Short mmCIF file of N, CA and C in Angstrom, two decimals:
data_model
loop_
_atom_site.label_atom_id
_atom_site.label_comp_id
_atom_site.label_asym_id
_atom_site.label_seq_id
_atom_site.Cartn_x
_atom_site.Cartn_y
_atom_site.Cartn_z
N MET A 20 0.85 -1.18 0.00
CA MET A 20 0.00 0.00 0.00
C MET A 20 0.88 1.23 0.00
N HIS A 21 0.42 2.23 -0.71
CA HIS A 21 1.13 3.49 -0.81
C HIS A 21 0.10 4.59 -0.53
N ILE A 22 0.52 5.66 0.08
CA ILE A 22 -0.35 6.81 0.28
C ILE A 22 0.14 7.93 -0.61
N TRP A 23 -0.75 8.40 -1.49
CA TRP A 23 -0.47 9.51 -2.39
C TRP A 23 -1.21 10.72 -1.86
N VAL A 24 -0.58 11.88 -1.92
CA VAL A 24 -1.20 13.09 -1.40
C VAL A 24 -1.25 14.14 -2.50
N ASP A 25 -2.46 14.62 -2.78
CA ASP A 25 -2.66 15.76 -3.67
C ASP A 25 -2.27 16.96 -2.82
N ALA A 26 -1.00 17.30 -2.86
CA ALA A 26 -0.39 18.12 -1.80
C ALA A 26 -0.54 19.63 -1.95
N ASP A 27 -0.84 20.15 -3.12
CA ASP A 27 -0.91 21.60 -3.28
C ASP A 27 -1.91 22.24 -2.33
N ALA A 28 -3.05 21.60 -2.11
CA ALA A 28 -4.09 22.18 -1.26
C ALA A 28 -4.29 21.42 0.05
N CYS A 29 -3.43 20.48 0.34
CA CYS A 29 -3.58 19.67 1.56
C CYS A 29 -3.10 20.47 2.77
N PRO A 30 -3.92 20.55 3.81
CA PRO A 30 -3.50 21.29 5.02
C PRO A 30 -2.21 20.71 5.62
N ALA A 31 -1.38 21.60 6.12
CA ALA A 31 -0.09 21.19 6.71
C ALA A 31 -0.28 20.19 7.85
N VAL A 32 -1.31 20.36 8.65
CA VAL A 32 -1.53 19.46 9.78
C VAL A 32 -1.83 18.04 9.30
N ILE A 33 -2.47 17.89 8.15
CA ILE A 33 -2.73 16.56 7.58
C ILE A 33 -1.43 15.94 7.10
N LYS A 34 -0.58 16.75 6.48
CA LYS A 34 0.73 16.24 6.04
C LYS A 34 1.53 15.75 7.25
N GLU A 35 1.47 16.48 8.35
CA GLU A 35 2.20 16.06 9.56
C GLU A 35 1.69 14.72 10.07
N ILE A 36 0.39 14.52 10.06
CA ILE A 36 -0.19 13.23 10.47
C ILE A 36 0.35 12.13 9.56
N LEU A 37 0.37 12.38 8.27
CA LEU A 37 0.85 11.38 7.32
C LEU A 37 2.33 11.08 7.50
N PHE A 38 3.13 12.09 7.82
CA PHE A 38 4.55 11.87 8.06
C PHE A 38 4.74 10.94 9.26
N ARG A 39 3.96 11.16 10.32
CA ARG A 39 4.07 10.30 11.51
C ARG A 39 3.62 8.87 11.20
N VAL A 40 2.54 8.72 10.44
CA VAL A 40 2.05 7.40 10.05
C VAL A 40 3.11 6.67 9.22
N ALA A 41 3.73 7.37 8.29
CA ALA A 41 4.76 6.76 7.44
C ALA A 41 5.88 6.17 8.29
N GLU A 42 6.35 6.93 9.26
CA GLU A 42 7.44 6.45 10.12
C GLU A 42 6.98 5.31 11.01
N ARG A 43 5.82 5.47 11.63
CA ARG A 43 5.33 4.47 12.59
C ARG A 43 5.08 3.12 11.91
N LEU A 44 4.49 3.16 10.71
CA LEU A 44 4.10 1.92 10.03
C LEU A 44 5.05 1.54 8.90
N GLN A 45 6.10 2.34 8.69
CA GLN A 45 7.04 2.13 7.59
C GLN A 45 6.28 1.98 6.27
N LEU A 46 5.46 2.99 6.01
CA LEU A 46 4.57 3.03 4.87
C LEU A 46 4.97 4.18 3.95
N SER A 47 5.01 3.93 2.66
CA SER A 47 5.41 4.97 1.71
C SER A 47 4.33 6.03 1.53
N VAL A 48 4.75 7.29 1.65
CA VAL A 48 3.87 8.44 1.44
C VAL A 48 4.56 9.35 0.43
N THR A 49 3.83 9.71 -0.63
CA THR A 49 4.37 10.61 -1.64
C THR A 49 3.46 11.81 -1.79
N LEU A 50 4.03 13.00 -1.61
CA LEU A 50 3.31 14.25 -1.83
C LEU A 50 3.54 14.66 -3.28
N VAL A 51 2.46 14.87 -4.02
CA VAL A 51 2.55 15.26 -5.42
C VAL A 51 2.02 16.68 -5.54
N ALA A 52 2.84 17.58 -6.12
CA ALA A 52 2.45 18.99 -6.19
C ALA A 52 3.14 19.69 -7.34
N ASN A 53 2.57 20.84 -7.72
CA ASN A 53 3.17 21.68 -8.76
C ASN A 53 4.35 22.47 -8.21
N GLN A 54 4.38 22.65 -6.92
CA GLN A 54 5.45 23.42 -6.29
C GLN A 54 6.36 22.50 -5.49
N LEU A 55 7.53 22.98 -5.19
CA LEU A 55 8.47 22.21 -4.39
C LEU A 55 7.93 22.07 -2.97
N MET A 56 7.90 20.85 -2.46
CA MET A 56 7.39 20.58 -1.12
C MET A 56 8.54 20.14 -0.22
N ARG A 57 8.55 20.68 0.98
CA ARG A 57 9.52 20.23 1.98
C ARG A 57 8.94 19.02 2.69
N VAL A 58 9.76 18.00 2.82
CA VAL A 58 9.34 16.80 3.55
C VAL A 58 10.44 16.44 4.53
N PRO A 59 10.08 15.74 5.59
CA PRO A 59 11.11 15.35 6.56
C PRO A 59 12.10 14.37 5.95
N GLY A 60 13.28 14.34 6.51
CA GLY A 60 14.28 13.38 6.06
C GLY A 60 13.84 11.99 6.49
N SER A 61 13.23 11.25 5.61
CA SER A 61 12.69 9.94 5.91
C SER A 61 12.79 9.07 4.68
N ARG A 62 13.06 7.81 4.87
CA ARG A 62 13.09 6.92 3.72
C ARG A 62 11.69 6.54 3.27
N TYR A 63 10.67 6.93 4.04
CA TYR A 63 9.29 6.58 3.71
C TYR A 63 8.50 7.73 3.10
N VAL A 64 9.02 8.94 3.18
CA VAL A 64 8.29 10.11 2.70
C VAL A 64 9.09 10.79 1.59
N ARG A 65 8.39 11.09 0.50
CA ARG A 65 9.06 11.82 -0.57
C ARG A 65 8.09 12.80 -1.21
N ALA A 66 8.65 13.77 -1.90
CA ALA A 66 7.87 14.75 -2.63
C ALA A 66 8.15 14.57 -4.11
N LEU A 67 7.12 14.71 -4.90
CA LEU A 67 7.24 14.61 -6.34
C LEU A 67 6.68 15.90 -6.93
N GLN A 68 7.56 16.69 -7.54
CA GLN A 68 7.12 17.94 -8.15
C GLN A 68 6.80 17.67 -9.61
N VAL A 69 5.61 18.12 -10.03
CA VAL A 69 5.18 17.96 -11.42
C VAL A 69 5.16 19.32 -12.08
N PRO A 70 5.17 19.37 -13.41
CA PRO A 70 5.13 20.67 -14.10
C PRO A 70 3.86 21.45 -13.74
N ALA A 71 3.94 22.75 -13.89
CA ALA A 71 2.78 23.60 -13.63
C ALA A 71 1.66 23.21 -14.58
N GLY A 72 0.45 23.32 -14.09
CA GLY A 72 -0.72 22.97 -14.89
C GLY A 72 -1.84 22.60 -13.97
N ALA A 73 -3.04 22.94 -14.36
CA ALA A 73 -4.20 22.76 -13.49
C ALA A 73 -4.37 21.33 -12.99
N ASP A 74 -4.18 20.35 -13.83
CA ASP A 74 -4.42 18.97 -13.43
C ASP A 74 -3.18 18.09 -13.51
N ALA A 75 -2.01 18.68 -13.54
CA ALA A 75 -0.78 17.89 -13.68
C ALA A 75 -0.57 16.96 -12.49
N ALA A 76 -0.79 17.45 -11.28
CA ALA A 76 -0.62 16.59 -10.10
C ALA A 76 -1.67 15.48 -10.11
N ASP A 77 -2.90 15.82 -10.46
CA ASP A 77 -3.96 14.81 -10.52
C ASP A 77 -3.59 13.71 -11.51
N ALA A 78 -3.15 14.10 -12.70
CA ALA A 78 -2.79 13.12 -13.73
C ALA A 78 -1.65 12.22 -13.27
N GLU A 79 -0.69 12.79 -12.56
CA GLU A 79 0.44 12.00 -12.07
C GLU A 79 -0.03 10.99 -11.02
N ILE A 80 -0.90 11.41 -10.15
CA ILE A 80 -1.43 10.50 -9.13
C ILE A 80 -2.21 9.37 -9.79
N VAL A 81 -3.09 9.70 -10.73
CA VAL A 81 -3.89 8.68 -11.40
C VAL A 81 -2.99 7.69 -12.14
N ALA A 82 -1.94 8.18 -12.76
CA ALA A 82 -1.02 7.30 -13.48
C ALA A 82 -0.29 6.34 -12.55
N ARG A 83 -0.06 6.74 -11.32
CA ARG A 83 0.75 5.94 -10.40
C ARG A 83 -0.05 5.12 -9.39
N VAL A 84 -1.30 5.48 -9.14
CA VAL A 84 -2.07 4.80 -8.10
C VAL A 84 -2.36 3.35 -8.49
N SER A 85 -2.30 2.48 -7.49
CA SER A 85 -2.60 1.05 -7.67
C SER A 85 -3.79 0.70 -6.80
N PRO A 86 -4.49 -0.39 -7.13
CA PRO A 86 -5.61 -0.80 -6.27
C PRO A 86 -5.16 -0.95 -4.82
N GLY A 87 -5.97 -0.39 -3.91
CA GLY A 87 -5.65 -0.47 -2.49
C GLY A 87 -4.85 0.69 -1.96
N ASP A 88 -4.26 1.50 -2.85
CA ASP A 88 -3.53 2.69 -2.41
C ASP A 88 -4.53 3.72 -1.88
N ILE A 89 -4.09 4.51 -0.93
CA ILE A 89 -4.89 5.60 -0.39
C ILE A 89 -4.44 6.89 -1.08
N VAL A 90 -5.41 7.71 -1.47
CA VAL A 90 -5.11 9.01 -2.06
C VAL A 90 -5.82 10.07 -1.22
N VAL A 91 -5.04 10.98 -0.66
CA VAL A 91 -5.59 12.06 0.15
C VAL A 91 -5.83 13.25 -0.77
N THR A 92 -7.10 13.62 -0.94
CA THR A 92 -7.44 14.73 -1.83
C THR A 92 -8.80 15.31 -1.47
N GLY A 93 -8.94 16.59 -1.74
CA GLY A 93 -10.23 17.24 -1.62
C GLY A 93 -10.85 17.45 -2.99
N ASP A 94 -10.20 16.94 -4.02
CA ASP A 94 -10.61 17.12 -5.41
C ASP A 94 -11.55 15.97 -5.82
N ILE A 95 -12.83 16.28 -6.00
CA ILE A 95 -13.83 15.25 -6.27
C ILE A 95 -13.59 14.55 -7.61
N PRO A 96 -13.28 15.28 -8.71
CA PRO A 96 -12.99 14.55 -9.96
C PRO A 96 -11.78 13.61 -9.83
N LEU A 97 -10.75 14.03 -9.12
CA LEU A 97 -9.61 13.15 -8.89
C LEU A 97 -10.05 11.92 -8.09
N ALA A 98 -10.86 12.13 -7.06
CA ALA A 98 -11.35 11.01 -6.25
C ALA A 98 -12.10 10.01 -7.12
N SER A 99 -12.88 10.49 -8.07
CA SER A 99 -13.63 9.62 -8.96
C SER A 99 -12.69 8.75 -9.80
N LEU A 100 -11.63 9.37 -10.34
CA LEU A 100 -10.65 8.63 -11.14
C LEU A 100 -9.91 7.60 -10.29
N VAL A 101 -9.61 7.96 -9.06
CA VAL A 101 -8.92 7.05 -8.14
C VAL A 101 -9.80 5.83 -7.85
N LEU A 102 -11.09 6.07 -7.63
CA LEU A 102 -12.02 4.96 -7.39
C LEU A 102 -12.06 4.01 -8.59
N GLU A 103 -12.05 4.58 -9.80
CA GLU A 103 -12.07 3.76 -11.01
C GLU A 103 -10.87 2.83 -11.08
N LYS A 104 -9.74 3.26 -10.51
CA LYS A 104 -8.52 2.45 -10.54
C LYS A 104 -8.39 1.55 -9.32
N GLY A 105 -9.40 1.56 -8.45
CA GLY A 105 -9.37 0.69 -7.28
C GLY A 105 -8.67 1.30 -6.08
N GLY A 106 -8.36 2.59 -6.15
CA GLY A 106 -7.75 3.28 -5.03
C GLY A 106 -8.80 3.72 -4.02
N LEU A 107 -8.32 4.20 -2.88
CA LEU A 107 -9.19 4.61 -1.78
C LEU A 107 -8.99 6.09 -1.51
N PRO A 108 -9.84 6.96 -2.07
CA PRO A 108 -9.67 8.40 -1.86
C PRO A 108 -10.26 8.85 -0.52
N LEU A 109 -9.47 9.66 0.19
CA LEU A 109 -9.85 10.17 1.50
C LEU A 109 -9.71 11.68 1.50
N ASN A 110 -10.77 12.36 1.88
CA ASN A 110 -10.78 13.82 1.99
C ASN A 110 -9.97 14.23 3.22
N PRO A 111 -9.27 15.36 3.18
CA PRO A 111 -8.51 15.79 4.36
C PRO A 111 -9.37 16.02 5.61
N ARG A 112 -10.69 16.08 5.44
CA ARG A 112 -11.58 16.23 6.60
C ARG A 112 -12.02 14.87 7.15
N GLY A 113 -11.47 13.79 6.58
CA GLY A 113 -11.73 12.46 7.12
C GLY A 113 -12.90 11.73 6.50
N GLU A 114 -13.38 12.19 5.35
CA GLU A 114 -14.50 11.54 4.69
C GLU A 114 -13.98 10.73 3.51
N TRP A 115 -14.37 9.46 3.47
CA TRP A 115 -13.99 8.60 2.35
C TRP A 115 -14.93 8.86 1.18
N TYR A 116 -14.37 8.95 0.00
CA TYR A 116 -15.18 8.98 -1.22
C TYR A 116 -15.45 7.51 -1.56
N THR A 117 -16.67 7.20 -1.94
CA THR A 117 -17.00 5.81 -2.27
C THR A 117 -17.72 5.75 -3.60
N LYS A 118 -17.80 4.55 -4.15
CA LYS A 118 -18.52 4.36 -5.41
C LYS A 118 -20.00 4.70 -5.24
N ASP A 119 -20.51 4.54 -4.01
CA ASP A 119 -21.92 4.83 -3.75
C ASP A 119 -22.21 6.33 -3.68
N THR A 120 -21.21 7.15 -3.37
CA THR A 120 -21.47 8.58 -3.16
C THR A 120 -20.84 9.50 -4.21
N ILE A 121 -19.93 8.99 -5.00
CA ILE A 121 -19.15 9.87 -5.86
C ILE A 121 -20.00 10.55 -6.94
N ALA A 122 -20.98 9.85 -7.50
CA ALA A 122 -21.81 10.47 -8.55
C ALA A 122 -22.56 11.68 -7.99
N GLN A 123 -23.11 11.54 -6.80
CA GLN A 123 -23.82 12.66 -6.17
C GLN A 123 -22.86 13.82 -5.88
N GLN A 124 -21.67 13.51 -5.42
CA GLN A 124 -20.69 14.55 -5.11
C GLN A 124 -20.26 15.28 -6.38
N LEU A 125 -20.09 14.56 -7.49
CA LEU A 125 -19.73 15.20 -8.76
C LEU A 125 -20.87 16.10 -9.25
N THR A 126 -22.09 15.64 -9.09
CA THR A 126 -23.26 16.43 -9.50
C THR A 126 -23.35 17.71 -8.68
N MET A 127 -23.17 17.60 -7.38
CA MET A 127 -23.23 18.78 -6.51
C MET A 127 -22.11 19.75 -6.85
N ARG A 128 -20.93 19.23 -7.13
CA ARG A 128 -19.80 20.09 -7.50
C ARG A 128 -20.13 20.87 -8.77
N ALA A 129 -20.68 20.18 -9.78
CA ALA A 129 -21.03 20.83 -11.04
C ALA A 129 -22.12 21.89 -10.82
N PHE A 130 -23.08 21.58 -9.98
CA PHE A 130 -24.15 22.54 -9.67
C PHE A 130 -23.59 23.79 -9.01
N MET A 131 -22.69 23.62 -8.04
CA MET A 131 -22.10 24.76 -7.34
C MET A 131 -21.25 25.59 -8.30
N GLU A 132 -20.53 24.95 -9.22
CA GLU A 132 -19.74 25.68 -10.22
C GLU A 132 -20.66 26.50 -11.12
N GLU A 133 -21.81 25.91 -11.46
CA GLU A 133 -22.79 26.62 -12.29
C GLU A 133 -23.32 27.86 -11.57
N LEU A 134 -23.62 27.71 -10.28
CA LEU A 134 -24.08 28.86 -9.50
C LEU A 134 -23.02 29.96 -9.44
N ARG A 135 -21.77 29.55 -9.16
CA ARG A 135 -20.69 30.54 -9.10
C ARG A 135 -20.51 31.23 -10.45
N GLY A 136 -20.64 30.46 -11.52
CA GLY A 136 -20.51 31.01 -12.86
C GLY A 136 -21.61 32.02 -13.18
N ALA A 137 -22.75 31.88 -12.51
CA ALA A 137 -23.87 32.80 -12.70
C ALA A 137 -23.78 33.99 -11.74
N GLY A 138 -22.69 34.04 -10.96
CA GLY A 138 -22.49 35.17 -10.07
C GLY A 138 -23.05 35.00 -8.68
N VAL A 139 -23.54 33.81 -8.34
CA VAL A 139 -24.08 33.57 -7.00
C VAL A 139 -22.92 33.31 -6.04
N ASP A 140 -22.94 34.01 -4.90
CA ASP A 140 -21.91 33.80 -3.88
C ASP A 140 -22.30 32.57 -3.07
N THR A 141 -21.59 31.48 -3.29
CA THR A 141 -21.91 30.23 -2.61
C THR A 141 -21.10 30.05 -1.33
N GLY A 142 -20.27 31.03 -1.01
CA GLY A 142 -19.41 30.89 0.17
C GLY A 142 -18.32 29.88 -0.14
N GLY A 143 -17.59 29.53 0.83
CA GLY A 143 -16.54 28.54 0.64
C GLY A 143 -16.67 27.46 1.69
N PRO A 144 -15.74 26.55 1.70
CA PRO A 144 -15.80 25.51 2.73
C PRO A 144 -15.55 26.12 4.11
N ALA A 145 -16.05 25.46 5.11
CA ALA A 145 -15.81 25.90 6.49
C ALA A 145 -14.32 25.84 6.78
N ALA A 146 -13.86 26.66 7.70
CA ALA A 146 -12.46 26.65 8.10
C ALA A 146 -12.09 25.26 8.61
N PHE A 147 -10.86 24.84 8.31
CA PHE A 147 -10.38 23.54 8.75
C PHE A 147 -10.26 23.57 10.28
N SER A 148 -10.84 22.59 10.94
CA SER A 148 -10.91 22.60 12.40
C SER A 148 -10.12 21.46 13.04
N HIS A 149 -10.01 21.54 14.35
CA HIS A 149 -9.38 20.45 15.11
C HIS A 149 -10.19 19.16 14.93
N GLY A 150 -11.51 19.30 14.88
CA GLY A 150 -12.37 18.13 14.65
C GLY A 150 -12.11 17.49 13.30
N ASP A 151 -11.87 18.32 12.27
CA ASP A 151 -11.55 17.78 10.95
C ASP A 151 -10.25 16.98 11.01
N ARG A 152 -9.27 17.53 11.69
CA ARG A 152 -7.98 16.84 11.84
C ARG A 152 -8.17 15.50 12.53
N GLN A 153 -8.97 15.50 13.59
CA GLN A 153 -9.23 14.27 14.34
C GLN A 153 -10.00 13.26 13.49
N ASN A 154 -10.99 13.73 12.74
CA ASN A 154 -11.75 12.84 11.85
C ASN A 154 -10.84 12.18 10.83
N PHE A 155 -9.92 12.97 10.27
CA PHE A 155 -8.98 12.42 9.29
C PHE A 155 -8.10 11.34 9.94
N ALA A 156 -7.52 11.66 11.08
CA ALA A 156 -6.64 10.70 11.76
C ALA A 156 -7.39 9.42 12.10
N ASN A 157 -8.61 9.55 12.57
CA ASN A 157 -9.41 8.37 12.93
C ASN A 157 -9.75 7.53 11.71
N ALA A 158 -10.18 8.17 10.62
CA ALA A 158 -10.53 7.44 9.40
C ALA A 158 -9.32 6.68 8.86
N LEU A 159 -8.18 7.34 8.83
CA LEU A 159 -6.96 6.71 8.34
C LEU A 159 -6.55 5.56 9.26
N ASP A 160 -6.58 5.78 10.56
CA ASP A 160 -6.20 4.73 11.52
C ASP A 160 -7.08 3.49 11.39
N ARG A 161 -8.39 3.69 11.22
CA ARG A 161 -9.30 2.54 11.09
C ARG A 161 -8.93 1.67 9.90
N VAL A 162 -8.69 2.30 8.76
CA VAL A 162 -8.35 1.52 7.56
C VAL A 162 -7.00 0.84 7.72
N LEU A 163 -6.03 1.54 8.27
CA LEU A 163 -4.70 0.95 8.44
C LEU A 163 -4.72 -0.18 9.46
N ALA A 164 -5.54 -0.06 10.50
CA ALA A 164 -5.66 -1.13 11.50
C ALA A 164 -6.29 -2.37 10.88
N ARG A 165 -7.32 -2.18 10.06
CA ARG A 165 -7.94 -3.33 9.38
C ARG A 165 -6.94 -3.98 8.42
N ARG A 166 -6.16 -3.16 7.77
CA ARG A 166 -5.15 -3.67 6.84
C ARG A 166 -4.12 -4.51 7.60
N ALA A 167 -3.70 -4.02 8.76
CA ALA A 167 -2.70 -4.72 9.56
C ALA A 167 -3.24 -6.06 10.07
N LYS A 168 -4.55 -6.12 10.33
CA LYS A 168 -5.16 -7.37 10.82
C LYS A 168 -5.46 -8.33 9.70
N GLY A 169 -5.27 -7.87 8.46
CA GLY A 169 -5.52 -8.74 7.33
C GLY A 169 -6.98 -8.81 6.92
N SER A 170 -7.82 -7.97 7.52
CA SER A 170 -9.25 -8.00 7.19
C SER A 170 -9.64 -6.85 6.28
N PHE A 171 -8.64 -6.27 5.63
CA PHE A 171 -8.88 -5.11 4.78
C PHE A 171 -9.55 -5.53 3.50
N SER A 172 -10.63 -4.83 3.15
CA SER A 172 -11.25 -5.05 1.85
C SER A 172 -11.69 -3.73 1.24
N ASP A 173 -12.16 -2.81 2.06
CA ASP A 173 -12.63 -1.51 1.59
C ASP A 173 -12.78 -0.64 2.82
N GLN A 174 -13.28 0.57 2.64
CA GLN A 174 -13.48 1.46 3.77
C GLN A 174 -14.50 0.86 4.67
#
């Protein structure tokens, strides 16, 4: 299993959680971004810088993800592509994207883009909270614990 991170928009506190998980479980974590990312000196954590471009990091993640890999992203279209390849996309707020929910999430995203395009102020996401950080850590820990017990199949 490998953990891929859509790192350009990933909160720093989530990256720190992933760095600790990588060391504790000796699990590979790769941050993929358009910009240079600083990562701790670890044989389990690396950064991969991709050329500038709106979806360059997404394309790189999709090209490299394998079934069972975890992908940390808030990008719903990327999550959909990851699901198609058998990966497990996890939102930085601790919500798993699933085959059962992704179509609705894509529809809602398109609807909100349409509203914004028409000049409607839809607001933005709520500020990232301590609860979000805890939800992420708990969701990740549950999957990794099931994986360690050999009972891993899905979220």
